[in-house]
Coordinates of N, CA, C and O in Angstrom, one line a residue:
M2 N 92.5 93.3 142.4 CA 91.6 93.1 141.6 C 91.0 92.1 141.1 O 89.7 91.5 141.3
K3 N 91.5 91.5 140.5 CA 91.4 89.9 140.4 C 90.3 89.2 140.8 O 89.7 88.7 140.5
Y4 N 91.1 88.7 142.4 CA 90.5 87.4 143.1 C 89.1 88.6 143.9 O 87.5 87.9 144.3
L5 N 89.1 89.8 144.0 CA 87.9 90.7 144.1 C 86.7 90.3 143.1 O 85.6 89.6 143.6
I6 N 87.3 89.7 141.8 CA 85.7 89.5 141.0 C 85.1 88.1 140.6 O 84.5 88.3 141.1
I7 N 86.9 87.3 141.5 CA 85.6 85.9 142.1 C 85.4 85.9 142.8 O 84.4 85.7 143.3
I8 N 85.1 86.5 143.8 CA 84.6 87.1 145.2 C 82.9 86.9 145.0 O 81.7 86.9 145.0
A9 N 83.1 88.4 143.7 CA 81.6 89.1 143.0 C 80.6 88.1 142.4 O 78.9 88.1 142.7
S10 N 81.1 87.2 141.5 CA 80.9 86.5 141.3 C 80.4 85.1 141.8 O 79.3 84.8 141.7
L11 N 81.0 84.5 143.2 CA 80.3 83.9 144.7 C 79.5 84.2 144.8 O 78.7 83.5 144.9
C12 N 80.1 85.1 144.9 CA 78.5 86.3 145.6 C 77.0 86.4 144.7 O 75.6 86.1 145.8
C13 N 76.8 86.2 143.0 CA 76.1 86.3 142.8 C 75.1 85.2 142.6 O 74.3 84.8 142.7
F14 N 76.1 84.0 142.0 CA 76.1 83.1 142.8 C 75.5 81.8 143.9 O 74.4 81.2 144.1
I15 N 75.8 82.4 144.9 CA 74.8 82.2 146.4 C 73.9 83.4 146.2 O 73.0 82.7 146.9
G16 N 73.4 84.0 145.8 CA 72.5 84.7 145.8 C 70.9 84.3 145.3 O 70.2 85.0 145.1
I17 N 71.7 83.5 144.4 CA 69.8 82.1 143.9 C 69.5 81.7 145.3 O 68.8 81.6 145.0
I18 N 70.0 80.9 146.3 CA 69.1 81.2 147.3 C 68.8 82.1 148.3 O 68.7 83.0 147.7
D19 N 67.4 81.6 148.9 CA 66.4 82.2 149.2 C 67.5 82.6 151.0 O 67.9 81.8 151.6
L20 N 67.5 84.3 150.5 CA 68.4 84.9 151.7 C 68.0 86.3 152.1 O 66.6 86.8 151.4
P21 N 68.1 86.8 153.3 CA 67.8 87.4 153.6 C 68.0 89.4 152.7 O 69.4 88.6 151.9
I22 N 67.5 90.3 153.0 CA 67.8 91.4 152.1 C 68.8 91.7 152.4 O 69.4 92.4 150.9
G23 N 69.4 91.5 153.7 CA 71.0 91.9 154.1 C 72.4 91.9 153.2 O 72.3 92.2 151.9
Y24 N 71.1 90.6 152.8 CA 72.8 90.1 151.5 C 71.9 90.6 150.2 O 73.5 90.1 149.7
Y25 N 71.3 91.2 150.0 CA 71.3 91.4 148.8 C 71.3 92.8 148.7 O 71.8 92.6 147.7
T26 N 71.9 93.6 148.9 CA 71.8 94.3 149.7 C 73.2 94.7 149.8 O 73.8 95.1 148.3
F27 N 74.3 93.6 150.0 CA 75.7 92.7 150.3 C 75.9 92.8 148.3 O 76.7 93.6 148.4
L28 N 75.1 92.0 148.3 CA 75.5 91.9 146.9 C 75.8 92.8 145.5 O 76.6 92.9 144.5
R29 N 73.9 93.9 146.0 CA 74.5 95.2 144.7 C 75.3 95.9 144.9 O 76.1 96.5 144.3
I30 N 75.9 95.9 146.4 CA 77.3 97.2 146.6 C 78.1 96.4 145.8 O 79.0 96.4 145.3
I31 N 79.1 94.9 146.6 CA 79.3 94.2 145.5 C 79.3 94.4 143.9 O 80.6 94.2 143.3
V32 N 78.7 94.4 143.5 CA 79.6 93.2 142.1 C 78.8 95.4 141.2 O 79.1 95.2 140.6
S33 N 77.5 95.7 141.6 CA 78.7 97.9 141.0 C 80.1 98.1 141.4 O 79.9 98.6 140.6
F34 N 80.3 97.3 142.5 CA 81.6 98.8 142.9 C 82.6 97.5 141.9 O 83.4 97.9 141.5
M35 N 82.2 96.3 142.0 CA 83.3 95.5 140.9 C 82.9 95.9 139.5 O 84.3 96.0 138.1
A36 N 81.8 96.6 139.0 CA 81.3 96.7 137.3 C 81.8 98.2 138.1 O 82.3 98.3 135.8
F37 N 81.6 98.6 138.0 CA 82.3 100.4 138.2 C 84.0 100.4 137.8 O 84.3 100.5 137.1
V38 N 84.8 99.4 139.2 CA 86.0 99.4 138.2 C 86.7 98.9 137.2 O 87.2 98.9 136.3
I39 N 85.4 98.3 136.5 CA 85.9 97.2 136.0 C 85.0 98.3 134.8 O 86.0 98.7 133.3
I40 N 85.0 98.9 134.7 CA 84.2 100.2 133.1 C 85.4 101.3 133.4 O 85.7 101.7 132.7
L41 N 86.0 101.3 134.8 CA 87.2 102.9 134.4 C 87.6 102.2 134.4 O 89.3 102.3 133.2
N42 N 88.1 100.7 134.3 CA 89.8 100.0 133.6 C 89.8 99.5 131.8 O 90.5 99.9 130.7
E43 N 88.2 99.1 131.4 CA 87.7 99.0 129.7 C 87.3 100.1 129.4 O 86.9 100.1 128.0
F44 N 87.3 101.3 129.4 CA 86.9 102.4 129.2 C 88.1 103.3 127.8 O 86.0 103.0 127.4
R45 N 88.7 102.9 127.8 CA 89.4 103.1 126.0 C 89.5 102.0 125.4 O 89.5 102.0 124.3
S46 N 89.4 100.3 125.9 CA 90.3 99.8 125.6 C 88.6 98.9 124.0 O 89.1 98.7 123.3
R47 N 88.2 98.1 125.4 CA 87.7 97.0 124.9 C 85.8 97.3 125.1 O 85.7 97.6 126.2
R48 N 85.1 97.7 123.5 CA 83.8 98.2 124.2 C 83.3 97.0 124.6 O 82.0 97.7 125.5
F49 N 83.6 95.5 124.3 CA 82.0 94.5 124.5 C 81.6 94.9 125.9 O 80.8 95.5 127.1
W50 N 82.6 94.8 127.3 CA 83.2 95.3 128.2 C 82.2 96.2 128.8 O 81.9 96.8 130.3
F51 N 82.9 96.9 128.1 CA 82.5 98.4 128.7 C 80.9 98.7 128.6 O 80.6 98.6 129.6
I52 N 80.7 97.9 127.4 CA 78.8 98.6 127.7 C 78.5 97.5 128.7 O 77.1 97.9 129.2
T53 N 78.6 96.3 128.5 CA 78.1 95.3 128.9 C 78.1 95.6 130.9 O 77.3 94.6 131.5
F54 N 79.4 96.0 131.5 CA 79.3 96.1 133.0 C 78.8 97.8 133.5 O 78.1 98.3 134.6
I55 N 78.8 99.0 132.3 CA 77.4 99.5 132.2 C 76.2 99.0 132.5 O 75.0 99.9 133.9
L56 N 75.9 98.5 131.9 CA 74.1 97.4 132.2 C 73.9 97.1 133.4 O 73.0 97.4 134.0
I57 N 75.5 96.2 133.7 CA 75.4 95.4 134.8 C 75.1 96.3 136.0 O 74.5 96.2 137.3
F58 N 75.4 98.0 136.5 CA 75.7 98.6 137.2 C 75.0 98.5 137.3 O 74.5 99.5 138.0
I59 N 74.1 99.6 135.9 CA 72.9 100.0 136.5 C 72.2 98.9 137.1 O 71.0 99.6 137.9
L60 N 71.8 98.1 136.6 CA 70.6 96.7 137.0 C 70.6 96.2 139.0 O 70.2 96.7 139.3
F61 N 72.6 96.7 139.0 CA 72.8 96.9 140.1 C 72.7 98.1 141.4 O 73.4 96.8 142.1
N62 N 73.0 98.6 140.7 CA 73.0 100.4 141.4 C 72.0 100.2 142.9 O 71.4 99.6 143.1
P63 N 73.5 100.0 143.8 CA 72.2 99.9 145.2 C 72.3 101.4 145.6 O 70.5 101.8 146.6
I64 N 72.3 102.9 145.1 CA 71.2 103.1 145.3 C 70.1 103.8 145.2 O 69.0 104.7 145.2
V65 N 70.1 103.4 143.4 CA 68.6 104.0 142.8 C 68.3 102.8 142.7 O 68.9 102.0 141.2
P66 N 67.7 101.6 143.2 CA 67.8 99.8 143.0 C 66.1 99.8 141.8 O 65.7 100.4 142.2
I67 N 66.5 98.5 141.4 CA 65.8 98.3 139.9 C 64.8 97.2 140.6 O 66.0 96.0 141.2
Y68 N 63.8 96.6 141.7 CA 63.0 96.1 141.2 C 62.5 95.6 141.0 O 62.1 95.7 139.9
L69 N 62.8 93.7 140.2 CA 61.9 93.1 139.7 C 61.2 92.2 140.1 O 60.0 91.9 139.6
Y70 N 60.9 91.8 140.9 CA 60.0 91.2 142.4 C 59.7 90.1 142.4 O 59.3 89.2 142.8
L71 N 60.0 90.0 141.8 CA 59.9 87.9 141.2 C 61.0 87.0 141.2 O 62.0 87.6 140.5
K72 N 61.8 86.5 141.8 CA 62.8 85.7 142.4 C 63.1 85.0 141.0 O 64.4 85.2 140.8
P73 N 63.0 84.2 140.3 CA 62.7 83.7 138.9 C 63.9 84.4 138.1 O 65.0 84.0 137.8
F74 N 63.3 85.4 137.9 CA 64.7 87.1 137.6 C 65.7 86.3 137.4 O 66.7 86.9 137.2
W75 N 65.5 87.4 138.9 CA 66.6 87.5 139.5 C 67.9 86.5 139.9 O 68.8 86.4 139.7
I76 N 67.1 85.0 139.7 CA 68.1 84.0 140.0 C 68.5 84.4 138.6 O 70.0 83.6 137.9
I77 N 67.8 84.5 137.2 CA 68.5 83.7 135.5 C 70.0 85.0 135.7 O 70.8 85.0 135.3
I78 N 69.8 86.2 136.2 CA 70.2 87.3 136.1 C 71.4 87.2 136.9 O 72.5 87.8 136.2
D79 N 71.4 86.8 138.7 CA 72.3 86.1 139.1 C 73.4 85.8 138.2 O 74.4 85.5 138.1
C80 N 73.1 84.2 138.0 CA 74.0 83.6 137.0 C 74.6 84.1 136.1 O 75.6 83.9 135.3
I81 N 73.8 84.9 135.2 CA 74.5 85.8 134.1 C 74.8 86.3 134.3 O 76.7 86.0 133.8
V82 N 75.3 87.4 135.3 CA 76.3 87.8 136.1 C 77.2 87.2 136.4 O 79.2 87.8 136.5
G83 N 77.6 86.0 137.3 CA 78.7 85.4 137.7 C 78.9 84.9 137.5 O 80.2 85.0 136.7
L84 N 79.1 84.1 135.5 CA 79.5 83.7 134.4 C 79.8 84.7 133.4 O 81.1 84.9 133.3
L85 N 79.4 86.3 133.8 CA 80.5 87.1 132.5 C 81.3 87.3 133.6 O 82.7 87.0 132.9
L86 N 81.7 87.3 135.0 CA 82.0 88.4 135.9 C 83.4 86.7 135.9 O 84.7 86.3 136.0
L87 N 83.4 85.9 135.7 CA 84.0 84.6 135.4 C 84.7 85.0 134.4 O 86.6 84.9 134.1
Y88 N 84.5 85.0 133.3 CA 84.5 84.9 132.1 C 85.6 86.1 132.0 O 86.5 86.4 131.1
Y89 N 85.2 87.0 132.3 CA 86.1 88.5 132.6 C 87.3 88.4 133.5 O 88.2 88.5 133.1
F90 N 87.2 87.3 134.8 CA 88.5 87.3 135.1 C 89.4 86.2 133.9 O 90.4 86.0 134.1
Y91 N 88.8 85.1 133.3 CA 89.4 84.5 132.8 C 90.0 85.0 131.4 O 91.5 85.0 131.3
T92 N 89.7 85.9 131.1 CA 90.3 86.9 130.1 C 91.8 87.4 130.5 O 92.3 88.2 129.5
L93 N 91.6 87.7 131.9 CA 92.3 88.3 131.8 C 93.9 88.0 131.9 O 94.6 89.1 132.4
I94 N 93.4 86.3 132.3 CA 95.1 86.0 133.6 C 95.7 85.7 131.5 O 95.2 85.4 130.5
P95 N 96.8 86.1 132.0 CA 97.8 85.7 131.0 C 97.7 84.7 130.0 O 98.1 83.3 130.6
K96 N 98.0 84.5 129.4 CA 98.4 82.5 128.1 C 99.8 82.8 127.5 O 100.4 83.8 128.1
K97 N 99.8 81.3 128.5 CA 101.3 80.4 128.1 C 101.8 79.9 127.0 O 101.0 79.5 126.2
K98 N 102.7 80.7 126.8 CA 103.3 80.9 124.8 C 104.4 79.5 125.6 O 105.0 79.4 126.7
T99 N 104.3 78.1 124.7 CA 104.1 77.1 125.1 C 105.8 77.1 124.4 O 106.2 78.4 123.0
K100 N 106.9 77.4 124.5 CA 108.4 76.7 124.0 C 108.6 76.7 122.7 O 108.8 75.3 122.7
E101 N 109.3 76.5 121.6 CA 109.6 75.5 120.1 C 110.6 75.2 120.9 O 111.7 75.7 121.1
P102 N 111.1 74.3 120.5 CA 111.9 72.7 120.7 C 114.0 74.1 119.9 O 112.5 74.4 118.8
E103 N 114.5 73.6 120.1 CA 115.5 74.7 119.7 C 116.9 74.0 118.2 O 115.7 72.3 118.6
T104 N 116.9 73.7 117.5 CA 117.0 72.3 115.9 C 117.9 72.6 115.7 O 118.6 74.4 115.5
I105 N 118.7 72.0 115.7 CA 120.0 72.6 114.9 C 120.6 72.1 113.5 O 119.8 71.3 113.4
D106 N 121.1 73.0 113.2 CA 121.1 72.8 111.5 C 122.9 72.1 111.1 O 123.9 72.3 110.9
I107 N 123.1 70.7 111.0 CA 123.6 70.5 111.1 C 124.1 70.3 109.1 O 125.4 70.0 109.4
N108 N 123.5 70.8 108.4 CA 124.0 70.8 107.1 C 125.0 72.2 107.2 O 125.7 72.4 106.3
H109 N 125.0 73.5 107.6 CA 125.4 74.6 108.3 C 126.6 74.2 107.7 O 127.1 73.7 108.7
M110 N 127.7 75.2 106.5 CA 128.9 74.4 106.8 C 129.6 76.2 106.8 O 129.2 77.7 106.0
E111 N 130.0 76.5 107.8 CA 130.4 77.9 107.8 C 132.2 78.2 106.7 O 132.6 77.4 106.1
I112 N 132.2 79.3 106.3 CA 132.6 79.7 105.4 C 133.8 81.2 105.7 O 133.7 81.6 106.9
P113 N 135.0 80.0 105.4 CA 136.4 80.6 106.1 C 135.8 82.1 105.1 O 136.5 82.1 104.5
R114 N 137.1 82.7 105.9 CA 137.1 84.5 106.0 C 138.7 84.7 107.1 O 139.1 84.5 107.5
T115 N 139.2 85.4 105.9 CA 140.7 85.1 106.0 C 140.2 87.3 106.8 O 139.1 88.2 106.4
R116 N 141.3 87.8 107.6 CA 141.0 88.9 108.1 C 141.3 89.8 107.3 O 140.7 91.5 107.7
D117 N 142.5 90.0 106.2 CA 142.4 91.1 105.1 C 141.7 91.0 104.0 O 141.9 89.6 104.0
R118 N 141.7 91.6 103.8 CA 140.8 91.8 102.3 C 141.6 92.6 101.1 O 142.2 93.8 101.2
I119 N 142.2 91.7 100.1 CA 142.3 93.1 99.1 C 141.1 93.6 97.9 O 140.5 93.1 97.9
I120 N 141.7 94.8 97.9 CA 140.1 95.1 97.5 C 140.9 96.3 96.5 O 141.4 96.9 96.5
K121 N 140.1 96.4 95.3 CA 141.0 96.6 94.3 C 140.2 98.5 93.2 O 138.7 98.1 93.4

């Protein structure tokens, strides 16, 4: 799933240039599919991504398409959606934890203990 997000993001950036209508139909299908998958993953966990990708799903819906008719609007939308997909991919990558160097306590002295204790 992670790499499909990268592919959808790259398709959004490719959609900036003037291409045939078939590519934009393909772009609607792939972006709406990825938005749907992310909506299912974020249903109960992160509210921001859930709402954001619902809006993206509605905007890129291939069944009932929304036409804006002007290319500059779609260029801005494609850039924003591509950046959001890349940022979402970045949030999925686990953060690397740095190991703290082990310290040796030199001043620690072991208290000698005997095995048998006298209890009064």
